[in-house]
Structure formats: C-alpha cells, structure tokens
C-alpha cells in the first residue's frame, strides 16, 4: 500500500502570513490535526499543528500564582510553524511512512510531488485503515483477484486483517501475484496463499 492510497487530497494548506486564528478555525472545522504551510509558489514551507496553535494562547487564570515566563503566543502561522518539515512522496510505502510518524513522534506527514503538496497522511488515517471490517477487506481482495485471474478461482478468508487465499489452480507464480495484490488492499495486515488441492489432502 502506498501513501496515495490513504492520503487526504486535495489538501487544505495555509500560508506563513495566515493568522493563527484562521488556522485554528480550519483545523476545528475539518477535524484535522495539522496543516501544511506553503509559500508564494505553493511549495512546502512548513507545517502547523494543533500543539503549535495552543501553545501560549490560553490566558492563565489570574487567581493562581505562577512562575514568570512560559510560551508567547504567535499571531501568524509563520510565527508558529515547524520548518523545515519532513515530507514524503505519494509512492512511499505506507509501512515506511508509519515508521517515520512513530520515529519522529509526529501526527501528520505532508505528501509531495516534487515540492508541491498533493496530500497529507495522519496517524488517524492509518488507524482508520487498520479498523476496516474484514468483510470489506475480503470484498476488495476478491475484486482484485478476479480482475487478475478470473472469477470462481479464488477463495478468500479474512480474520482480523489476516488474509488467507485458496487457489483452485496449482500455480506458484499466480499465487505470489495474488499475495502481492492482497497486501496492497487497505486494512490487510498479512496475506498467505495455498493450493486448494493441497489443503484438501491434509
């Protein structure tokens, strides 16, 4: 599965001169966790997140004594954004993208074509894919297999995202392709194949 298979596109972007309030309104209205920031030429310049927007923006309760200092609220996205920012291409393997999200402890990854932002993938997008119903996964796997090898040839079982494919024909090459096709379906955790004749003799 590639980044293009689950990214949100087209993506809503903001500019460095966009006000922090407008950015907050966009995040709240769309349920996003982050917004890519682009320059005059629509090239990726940074990213602004929920954490960036809330830092220092809520006044402290004056009834409580606090140590002086703390974060100062910025007025524009340019004051708040993280730059430079890591981005990946639409052809990136989702496994690599997930590892990058975890390793960098970030919640969203801009997806680019060159320097142009074409989408965004969040941790939530990945979790939604992992939560897909087995029946939906099985339907998509069967559809891809029927396009490749015809109908009536394949039997597909899915349990908790684990796919077992039984092939009516004894062809190792076709079963390898079938496994690869299944692994490209959103929600599939792993896939295995077997020849129906071998399973019947067990």
Coordinates of C-alpha atoms in Angstrom, one line a residue:
X1 CA 0.0 0.0 0.0
X2 CA 1.3 3.4 -0.9
X3 CA 0.8 6.9 0.6
X4 CA -1.5 7.8 -2.3
X5 CA -3.9 5.0 -1.3
X6 CA -4.9 6.7 2.0
X7 CA -3.8 10.3 1.9
X8 CA -6.3 13.1 2.1
X9 CA -6.4 15.0 -1.2
X10 CA -6.8 17.7 -2.2
X11 CA -5.2 19.1 0.9
X12 CA -6.1 22.3 2.7
X13 CA -3.0 24.5 3.1
X14 CA -2.2 27.8 4.7
X15 CA 0.5 30.5 4.2
X16 CA 3.0 31.8 6.7
X17 CA 1.0 35.1 6.8
X18 CA -2.3 33.3 7.6
X19 CA -3.5 34.3 11.1
X20 CA -3.3 31.8 13.9
X21 CA -7.0 32.2 14.4
X22 CA -7.8 31.3 10.8
X23 CA -5.6 28.2 11.0
X24 CA -7.3 27.2 14.2
X25 CA -10.7 27.6 12.5
X26 CA -9.6 25.4 9.6
X27 CA -8.4 22.7 11.9
X28 CA -11.6 22.8 14.0
X29 CA -13.9 22.8 11.0
X30 CA -12.3 19.9 9.2
X31 CA -11.1 17.8 12.2
X32 CA -7.5 18.0 11.0
X33 CA -4.5 17.7 13.3
X34 CA -2.1 19.7 11.1
X35 CA -2.0 21.9 8.1
X36 CA 0.9 22.1 5.5
X37 CA 2.2 25.6 5.1
X38 CA 3.1 26.8 1.5
X39 CA 4.9 29.8 0.2
X40 CA 4.0 32.2 -2.6
X41 CA 4.8 29.5 -5.2
X42 CA 2.8 26.8 -3.4
X43 CA 6.0 25.0 -2.3
X44 CA 6.0 23.3 1.1
X45 CA 7.5 25.7 3.6
X46 CA 6.5 24.1 6.9
X47 CA 3.6 22.6 8.9
X48 CA 1.4 24.0 11.7
X49 CA -0.2 21.6 14.2
X50 CA -2.7 21.7 17.0
X51 CA 0.1 21.8 19.5
X52 CA 1.6 24.8 17.7
X53 CA -1.7 26.7 17.9
X54 CA -2.5 26.1 21.6
X55 CA 1.0 26.8 22.9
X56 CA 0.7 30.0 24.9
X57 CA -2.7 31.1 23.5
X58 CA -4.9 30.4 26.5
X59 CA -4.6 33.1 29.2
X60 CA -3.6 31.8 32.7
X61 CA -6.2 32.1 35.4
X62 CA -5.1 35.3 37.3
X63 CA -6.4 33.8 40.6
X64 CA -3.4 31.5 40.7
X65 CA 0.2 32.5 41.2
X66 CA 2.6 31.1 38.5
X67 CA 6.3 31.3 37.8
X68 CA 7.1 34.1 35.3
X69 CA 7.8 33.1 31.7
X70 CA 6.2 30.5 29.5
X71 CA 5.4 30.4 25.8
X72 CA 4.5 33.6 24.0
X73 CA 1.6 33.2 21.5
X74 CA 2.4 34.0 17.9
X75 CA 0.0 35.9 15.7
X76 CA 0.6 34.2 12.3
X77 CA 1.2 30.7 11.1
X78 CA 4.8 31.8 10.2
X79 CA 5.4 32.6 13.9
X80 CA 4.2 29.1 15.0
X81 CA 5.0 26.6 12.2
X82 CA 7.7 23.9 12.2
X83 CA 10.2 24.4 9.4
X84 CA 11.9 22.8 7.7
X85 CA 9.4 19.9 7.6
X86 CA 9.8 16.2 6.6
X87 CA 7.6 15.2 3.7
X88 CA 7.2 12.0 1.6
X89 CA 6.1 11.2 -2.0
X90 CA 2.8 9.7 -2.9
X91 CA 4.6 6.5 -3.9
X92 CA 6.1 6.0 -0.4
X93 CA 5.3 2.6 1.1
X94 CA 2.8 3.1 4.0
X95 CA 5.0 0.9 6.2
X96 CA 7.9 3.3 5.8
X97 CA 5.6 6.3 6.3
X98 CA 4.2 4.8 9.6
X99 CA 7.7 4.2 10.8
X100 CA 8.6 7.8 10.1
X101 CA 5.5 9.0 12.0
X102 CA 6.4 6.9 15.0
X103 CA 10.2 7.6 15.0
X104 CA 9.7 11.4 14.7
X105 CA 6.7 11.4 17.1
X106 CA 4.6 13.4 14.7
X107 CA 0.9 13.0 13.9
X108 CA 0.9 14.1 10.2
X109 CA 3.1 13.7 7.1
X110 CA 2.7 16.0 4.1
X111 CA 2.7 14.2 0.8
X112 CA 4.5 16.0 -2.0
X113 CA 5.1 15.7 -5.8
X114 CA 8.5 17.5 -6.0
X115 CA 8.0 20.5 -3.8
X116 CA 4.2 20.7 -4.4
X117 CA 1.9 19.5 -1.7
X118 CA -0.6 16.9 -3.0
X119 CA -2.0 15.4 0.2
X120 CA -1.4 14.6 3.8
X121 CA -1.5 11.4 5.9
X122 CA -2.2 11.4 9.6
X123 CA -1.9 8.7 12.2
X124 CA -5.7 8.7 12.3
X125 CA -5.8 7.8 8.5
X126 CA -3.7 4.8 9.2
X127 CA -5.8 3.7 12.2
X128 CA -9.0 4.0 10.2
X129 CA -7.4 1.7 7.6
X130 CA -6.5 -0.8 10.3
X131 CA -10.0 -0.7 11.6
X132 CA -11.6 -1.7 8.3
X133 CA -14.2 -4.5 8.6
X134 CA -12.9 -8.0 7.5
X135 CA -15.9 -8.3 5.1
X136 CA -14.9 -5.1 3.3
X137 CA -11.3 -6.2 3.1
X138 CA -12.3 -9.6 1.7
X139 CA -14.6 -7.9 -0.9
X140 CA -11.7 -5.7 -2.2
X141 CA -9.2 -8.6 -2.2
X142 CA -11.7 -10.8 -4.2
X143 CA -12.2 -8.0 -6.7
X144 CA -8.5 -7.6 -7.4
X145 CA -8.0 -11.3 -7.7
X146 CA -10.9 -11.7 -10.1
X147 CA -9.5 -9.0 -12.3
X148 CA -6.2 -10.8 -12.3
X149 CA -7.2 -14.5 -12.6
X150 CA -10.9 -14.6 -13.3
X151 CA -13.9 -15.4 -11.1
X152 CA -14.5 -18.7 -9.3
X153 CA -10.8 -19.4 -9.0
X154 CA -10.1 -17.9 -5.6
X155 CA -11.5 -18.4 -2.1
X156 CA -10.7 -15.6 0.4
X157 CA -10.9 -15.7 4.1
X158 CA -10.1 -12.7 6.3
X159 CA -9.8 -12.6 10.1
X160 CA -8.6 -9.5 11.9
X161 CA -7.0 -8.2 8.7
X162 CA -5.1 -11.5 8.1
X163 CA -5.9 -12.8 4.6
X164 CA -5.9 -16.5 3.5
X165 CA -6.3 -17.1 -0.2
X166 CA -7.0 -20.5 -1.6
X167 CA -6.3 -21.0 -5.4
X168 CA -8.1 -23.7 -7.4
X169 CA -5.1 -23.9 -9.7
X170 CA -1.6 -25.1 -8.8
X171 CA 0.4 -22.1 -10.0
X172 CA 3.1 -20.7 -7.7
X173 CA 3.6 -17.6 -9.8
X174 CA 0.0 -16.7 -9.8
X175 CA -0.3 -17.3 -6.0
X176 CA 2.7 -15.0 -5.5
X177 CA 1.0 -12.3 -7.5
X178 CA -2.3 -12.9 -5.6
X179 CA -0.4 -12.4 -2.3
X180 CA 1.1 -9.1 -3.6
X181 CA -2.4 -7.9 -4.7
X182 CA -3.9 -8.7 -1.4
X183 CA -1.1 -6.9 0.5
X184 CA -2.0 -3.7 -1.4
X185 CA -5.5 -3.7 -0.1
X186 CA -6.1 -1.2 2.7
X187 CA -6.6 -2.9 6.0
X188 CA -4.6 -6.1 5.2
X189 CA -2.0 -6.9 7.8
X190 CA -0.6 -10.1 6.2
X191 CA -1.6 -12.4 3.4
X192 CA -0.9 -16.1 2.6
X193 CA -1.9 -18.3 -0.3
X194 CA -2.4 -22.1 -0.7
X195 CA -3.3 -24.5 -3.5
X196 CA -6.8 -25.9 -2.9
X197 CA -5.6 -29.4 -3.8
X198 CA -3.0 -29.5 -1.1
X199 CA -5.5 -28.2 1.5
X200 CA -8.0 -31.0 0.6
X201 CA -5.3 -33.7 1.2
X202 CA -4.5 -32.5 4.7

